[in-house]
Short mmCIF file of C-alpha atoms in Angstrom, two decimals:
data_model
loop_
_atom_site.label_atom_id
_atom_site.label_comp_id
_atom_site.label_asym_id
_atom_site.label_seq_id
_atom_site.Cartn_x
_atom_site.Cartn_y
_atom_site.Cartn_z
CA MET A 1 -16.62 -66.35 -19.36
CA ALA A 2 -13.18 -67.22 -20.58
CA GLY A 3 -11.55 -64.68 -22.80
CA THR A 4 -13.56 -61.71 -21.57
CA VAL A 5 -11.93 -58.65 -20.09
CA THR A 6 -13.61 -56.55 -17.44
CA LEU A 7 -12.81 -52.85 -17.65
CA ARG A 8 -12.96 -50.78 -14.52
CA ALA A 9 -12.68 -47.05 -14.27
CA PRO A 10 -9.41 -46.03 -12.65
CA ILE A 11 -9.62 -44.82 -9.12
CA THR A 12 -8.37 -41.24 -8.97
CA ALA A 13 -7.88 -38.98 -6.02
CA PRO A 14 -10.29 -36.08 -5.79
CA THR A 15 -8.89 -32.84 -7.11
CA PRO A 16 -8.53 -29.88 -4.74
CA SER A 17 -11.52 -28.18 -6.37
CA THR A 18 -13.80 -31.15 -5.66
CA ARG A 19 -12.79 -31.86 -2.10
CA THR A 20 -15.18 -30.72 0.57
CA ILE A 21 -14.69 -30.34 4.28
CA ALA A 22 -17.15 -32.48 6.20
CA SER A 23 -18.23 -30.48 9.22
CA PRO A 24 -21.53 -29.72 10.97
CA ARG A 25 -23.62 -26.85 9.73
CA TRP A 26 -23.48 -25.19 13.13
CA PHE A 27 -19.70 -25.03 12.82
CA HIS A 28 -19.99 -23.13 9.52
CA TRP A 29 -22.37 -20.61 11.06
CA ALA A 30 -20.15 -20.26 14.14
CA LEU A 31 -17.17 -19.37 11.95
CA ILE A 32 -19.18 -16.88 9.92
CA GLY A 33 -20.73 -15.35 13.03
CA SER A 34 -17.40 -14.97 14.84
CA THR A 35 -15.88 -13.34 11.74
CA LEU A 36 -18.74 -10.87 11.41
CA LEU A 37 -18.63 -10.11 15.13
CA PHE A 38 -14.91 -9.41 14.92
CA LEU A 39 -15.42 -7.10 11.93
CA VAL A 40 -18.23 -5.22 13.64
CA LEU A 41 -16.32 -4.70 16.89
CA PHE A 42 -12.90 -3.83 15.48
CA LEU A 43 -13.66 -2.33 12.07
CA PHE A 44 -17.20 -1.09 11.48
CA LEU A 45 -17.84 0.42 14.92
CA PRO A 46 -14.57 2.42 15.03
CA LEU A 47 -15.19 3.72 11.51
CA ALA A 48 -18.76 4.65 12.38
CA ALA A 49 -17.57 6.38 15.56
CA VAL A 50 -15.21 8.58 13.53
CA PHE A 51 -18.01 9.86 11.30
CA VAL A 52 -20.46 10.24 14.19
CA GLU A 53 -18.00 12.36 16.17
CA ALA A 54 -17.09 14.37 13.05
CA PHE A 55 -20.73 15.39 12.56
CA ARG A 56 -21.58 15.62 16.27
CA LYS A 57 -22.04 19.41 16.08
CA GLY A 58 -23.59 19.43 12.66
CA SER A 59 -22.39 19.69 9.09
CA GLU A 60 -21.48 23.38 9.46
CA ALA A 61 -18.92 22.62 12.16
CA PHE A 62 -17.67 19.70 10.08
CA PHE A 63 -16.97 21.78 6.98
CA ALA A 64 -15.69 24.71 9.06
CA SER A 65 -12.86 22.44 10.21
CA PHE A 66 -11.42 22.54 6.70
CA HIS A 67 -11.55 26.35 6.44
CA ASP A 68 -8.55 26.48 8.76
CA GLU A 69 -5.37 27.23 6.82
CA ASP A 70 -3.40 24.66 8.86
CA ALA A 71 -5.86 21.94 7.82
CA ARG A 72 -5.59 22.94 4.16
CA SER A 73 -1.80 22.98 4.41
CA ALA A 74 -1.84 19.50 5.96
CA ILE A 75 -4.04 18.19 3.15
CA ARG A 76 -1.80 19.76 0.48
CA LEU A 77 1.34 18.34 2.06
CA THR A 78 -0.23 14.88 2.35
CA LEU A 79 -1.21 14.93 -1.31
CA THR A 80 2.23 16.23 -2.29
CA ALA A 81 4.11 13.53 -0.38
CA ALA A 82 1.88 10.78 -1.79
CA GLY A 83 2.05 12.30 -5.27
CA ILE A 84 5.84 12.05 -5.24
CA ALA A 85 6.28 8.79 -3.32
CA VAL A 86 3.76 6.67 -5.24
CA PRO A 87 5.16 7.26 -8.77
CA LEU A 88 8.71 6.68 -7.50
CA ASN A 89 7.67 3.43 -5.85
CA MET A 90 5.78 2.39 -8.97
CA VAL A 91 8.91 2.81 -11.10
CA PHE A 92 11.05 1.05 -8.50
CA GLY A 93 8.55 -1.77 -8.08
CA LEU A 94 8.37 -2.41 -11.83
CA ALA A 95 12.14 -2.36 -12.25
CA ALA A 96 12.87 -4.50 -9.18
CA SER A 97 10.18 -7.09 -9.90
CA TRP A 98 11.19 -7.36 -13.56
CA ALA A 99 14.83 -7.88 -12.60
CA ILE A 100 14.00 -10.42 -9.89
CA ALA A 101 11.43 -12.40 -11.86
CA LYS A 102 13.03 -12.42 -15.30
CA PHE A 103 16.78 -12.59 -14.63
CA ASN A 104 19.27 -14.48 -12.46
CA PHE A 105 22.08 -12.46 -10.89
CA PRO A 106 24.27 -12.54 -7.75
CA GLY A 107 22.60 -11.02 -4.70
CA LYS A 108 19.05 -11.70 -5.89
CA SER A 109 17.93 -13.10 -2.52
CA LEU A 110 19.57 -10.18 -0.75
CA LEU A 111 17.66 -7.72 -2.92
CA ILE A 112 14.37 -9.42 -2.03
CA SER A 113 15.28 -9.16 1.67
CA PHE A 114 16.03 -5.46 1.30
CA ILE A 115 12.66 -4.91 -0.38
CA ASP A 116 10.95 -6.49 2.65
CA LEU A 117 13.00 -4.40 5.12
CA PRO A 118 10.37 -1.67 5.71
CA PHE A 119 7.91 -4.38 6.75
CA ALA A 120 10.29 -5.46 9.51
CA VAL A 121 11.59 -2.07 10.66
CA SER A 122 9.45 0.18 12.81
CA PRO A 123 8.44 3.39 10.98
CA VAL A 124 9.82 5.38 13.91
CA ILE A 125 13.21 3.74 13.44
CA SER A 126 13.19 4.55 9.73
CA GLY A 127 12.48 8.18 10.58
CA LEU A 128 15.35 8.22 13.07
CA VAL A 129 17.67 6.84 10.38
CA TYR A 130 16.98 9.88 8.21
CA VAL A 131 17.56 12.18 11.18
CA LEU A 132 20.90 10.43 11.73
CA LEU A 133 21.85 10.96 8.09
CA PHE A 134 20.47 14.41 7.32
CA GLY A 135 19.88 16.05 10.70
CA ALA A 136 21.85 19.02 11.96
CA GLN A 137 24.20 16.68 13.87
CA GLY A 138 23.94 13.88 11.31
CA TRP A 139 26.50 12.49 8.90
CA PHE A 140 25.63 14.94 6.12
CA GLY A 141 24.29 17.69 8.39
CA PRO A 142 27.28 20.07 8.21
CA TRP A 143 27.52 19.80 4.42
CA LEU A 144 23.78 20.39 4.02
CA ARG A 145 23.94 23.40 6.33
CA GLU A 146 26.84 24.91 4.38
CA HIS A 147 24.88 24.61 1.13
CA ASP A 148 21.61 25.82 2.70
CA ILE A 149 19.80 22.54 1.97
CA LYS A 150 17.11 21.54 4.43
CA ILE A 151 15.84 17.96 4.49
CA ILE A 152 14.86 17.18 8.08
CA PHE A 153 11.93 19.26 9.39
CA ALA A 154 11.08 20.07 5.78
CA VAL A 155 9.16 18.60 2.87
CA PRO A 156 12.11 16.57 1.42
CA GLY A 157 12.45 14.62 4.67
CA ILE A 158 8.73 13.85 4.72
CA VAL A 159 8.90 12.61 1.13
CA LEU A 160 11.97 10.45 1.86
CA ALA A 161 10.32 8.89 4.92
CA THR A 162 7.14 8.23 2.95
CA VAL A 163 9.06 6.62 0.11
CA PHE A 164 10.92 4.35 2.52
CA VAL A 165 7.88 2.98 4.34
CA THR A 166 5.87 2.42 1.13
CA PHE A 167 8.33 1.11 -1.45
CA PRO A 168 7.69 -2.64 -0.85
CA PHE A 169 3.99 -2.48 -1.76
CA VAL A 170 4.21 -2.33 -5.56
CA ALA A 171 7.17 -4.70 -5.82
CA ARG A 172 5.61 -7.27 -3.51
CA GLU A 173 2.45 -7.38 -5.63
CA LEU A 174 4.35 -7.79 -8.89
CA ILE A 175 7.16 -10.22 -8.00
CA PRO A 176 5.01 -13.36 -7.37
CA LEU A 177 2.90 -12.70 -10.47
CA MET A 178 5.89 -12.17 -12.75
CA GLN A 179 7.60 -15.26 -11.37
CA SER A 180 4.50 -17.39 -12.02
CA GLN A 181 4.19 -16.06 -15.57
CA GLY A 182 7.77 -16.93 -16.48
CA SER A 183 9.70 -15.30 -19.31
CA GLU A 184 8.55 -17.34 -22.33
CA GLU A 185 6.45 -14.53 -23.78
CA GLU A 186 9.28 -12.01 -23.43
CA GLN A 187 11.72 -14.43 -25.06
CA ALA A 188 9.28 -14.95 -27.93
CA ALA A 189 8.95 -11.19 -28.42
CA VAL A 190 12.73 -10.76 -28.48
CA SER A 191 13.09 -13.60 -30.99
CA LEU A 192 10.60 -11.77 -33.22
CA GLY A 193 12.78 -8.66 -33.19
CA ALA A 194 11.31 -6.60 -30.34
CA ASN A 195 13.71 -4.51 -28.29
CA GLY A 196 13.65 -4.25 -24.50
CA TRP A 197 11.24 -1.31 -24.34
CA GLN A 198 8.84 -2.85 -26.84
CA THR A 199 8.90 -6.13 -24.96
CA PHE A 200 8.14 -4.40 -21.69
CA TRP A 201 5.40 -2.12 -23.07
CA HIS A 202 3.55 -4.65 -25.22
CA VAL A 203 4.13 -7.93 -23.34
CA THR A 204 5.17 -7.52 -19.69
CA LEU A 205 3.10 -4.49 -18.70
CA PRO A 206 -0.26 -5.75 -20.07
CA ASN A 207 0.24 -9.01 -18.17
CA VAL A 208 0.77 -7.28 -14.82
CA LYS A 209 -1.40 -4.16 -15.16
CA TRP A 210 -4.01 -5.22 -12.59
CA ALA A 211 -1.41 -6.27 -10.02
CA LEU A 212 0.41 -2.99 -10.66
CA LEU A 213 -2.77 -0.99 -10.09
CA TYR A 214 -3.50 -3.00 -6.93
CA GLY A 215 -0.02 -2.26 -5.57
CA VAL A 216 -0.34 1.44 -6.42
CA ILE A 217 -3.67 1.65 -4.56
CA LEU A 218 -2.19 0.08 -1.42
CA CYS A 219 0.94 2.22 -1.70
CA ASN A 220 -1.10 5.41 -1.96
CA ALA A 221 -3.27 4.49 1.01
CA ARG A 222 -0.21 3.84 3.18
CA ALA A 223 1.54 7.00 1.96
CA MET A 224 -1.39 9.25 2.85
CA GLY A 225 -1.92 7.59 6.22
CA GLU A 226 1.70 7.26 7.37
CA PHE A 227 2.32 8.65 10.85
CA GLY A 228 5.38 7.21 12.61
CA ALA A 229 8.23 7.95 10.20
CA VAL A 230 6.75 11.29 9.11
CA SER A 231 6.26 12.32 12.73
CA VAL A 232 9.98 11.91 13.44
CA VAL A 233 11.27 13.89 10.45
CA SER A 234 8.57 16.58 10.25
CA GLY A 235 9.24 18.63 13.38
CA HIS A 236 5.45 19.18 13.78
CA ILE A 237 5.56 22.70 12.36
CA ARG A 238 1.95 23.79 11.95
CA GLY A 239 1.11 24.97 8.49
CA GLU A 240 4.44 23.77 7.09
CA THR A 241 5.43 20.18 7.91
CA ASN A 242 2.27 18.66 9.37
CA THR A 243 0.60 16.04 7.23
CA LEU A 244 -3.04 15.15 7.78
CA PRO A 245 -2.40 12.36 10.35
CA LEU A 246 -0.10 14.70 12.33
CA HIS A 247 -2.68 17.47 12.14
CA VAL A 248 -5.31 15.10 13.55
CA GLU A 249 -3.03 14.30 16.50
CA ILE A 250 -2.46 17.98 17.28
CA LEU A 251 -6.17 18.81 17.12
CA TYR A 252 -7.01 15.88 19.38
CA ASN A 253 -4.34 16.85 21.93
CA GLU A 254 -5.84 20.35 21.95
CA TYR A 255 -9.29 18.87 22.71
CA ASN A 256 -10.64 20.13 19.40
CA PHE A 257 -12.47 16.87 18.89
CA VAL A 258 -14.84 17.92 16.10
CA ALA A 259 -12.03 19.20 13.90
CA ALA A 260 -9.85 16.21 14.77
CA PHE A 261 -12.52 13.70 13.83
CA ALA A 262 -13.48 15.72 10.75
CA CYS A 263 -9.93 15.44 9.43
CA ALA A 264 -9.79 11.81 10.55
CA SER A 265 -12.95 11.15 8.56
CA LEU A 266 -11.03 12.06 5.40
CA LEU A 267 -8.52 9.34 6.17
CA ALA A 268 -11.34 6.93 6.98
CA LEU A 269 -13.03 7.82 3.70
CA LEU A 270 -9.74 7.15 1.94
CA ALA A 271 -9.68 3.70 3.54
CA LEU A 272 -13.20 2.98 2.30
CA VAL A 273 -12.37 4.18 -1.21
CA THR A 274 -9.23 2.06 -1.16
CA LEU A 275 -11.29 -0.95 -0.14
CA ALA A 276 -13.75 -0.35 -2.97
CA LEU A 277 -10.99 0.10 -5.56
CA LYS A 278 -9.27 -3.00 -4.23
CA ALA A 279 -12.44 -5.05 -4.70
CA ILE A 280 -12.90 -3.71 -8.24
CA VAL A 281 -9.30 -4.45 -9.21
CA GLU A 282 -9.48 -7.96 -7.73
CA ALA A 283 -12.68 -8.67 -9.67
CA LYS A 284 -11.21 -7.42 -12.95
CA SER A 285 -7.98 -9.32 -12.31
CA SER A 286 -9.88 -12.56 -11.66
CA ARG A 287 -11.99 -12.03 -14.77
CA ALA A 288 -8.89 -11.40 -16.88
CA ALA A 289 -7.22 -14.53 -15.49
CA ILE A 290 -10.28 -16.65 -16.35
CA GLU A 291 -10.43 -15.22 -19.87
CA SER A 292 -6.74 -15.84 -20.47
CA SER A 293 -7.01 -19.43 -19.21
CA VAL A 294 -9.95 -20.07 -21.54
CA LEU A 295 -8.05 -18.69 -24.51
#
């Protein structure tokens, strides 16, 4: 009929959330099965083997492994190194990510590359760097010896090596999140009269708290399980500079398998706790993101 107009719904491309991958059901089950098989062979079985070997001679032998003073010293040193390295890396990660995400300055890309450096450098190499700097024949060795300051083969060297291998974890969790959030909220707070500390405490930190906690969890797990860099700078002095991973190696080399796997089970338990905390933080972070998007 003349003068009539036919309206048609516009043809729109499907959004990413509505697209589906057309594939046979057997292919889905093959992917799931291969993933589960990989996890069982390379994750669950090794973890189970650690606990089985730890309790192979009974619970009394398991707990007796921790009565040894060298084992207690290794646990204390591991906790001490992580207790110093993690807060330092948390402060550094917050400062570096805030500077990178919120400000433009010369050398910004170079700073990001330096933050990623421990991911590219072997932990053994990082330990050797500290030996080169602070060892007896190192650059600062003579001065340190004159002032009776001991870094290599002592606790300070272990802490320095732990800090180096773990400092990217917090920053790398915060930088992408802060960049995606932008700086509009901080600028609004400043325009309302807030100073830098108030802006950080009441605006920036609440927005990144879950990512910060996630980075701290990963940083702590790596700090307590670090072997390569700590092995180079520690000197393997039993009861003094052996962390828990180094103590496990010594026990295993001495064929004290029950004690070695008992101490290793602590590290394995730490990995499981880290995994559980990671899942909880991810769930809370996702819930907070959904709530903020709704508001």
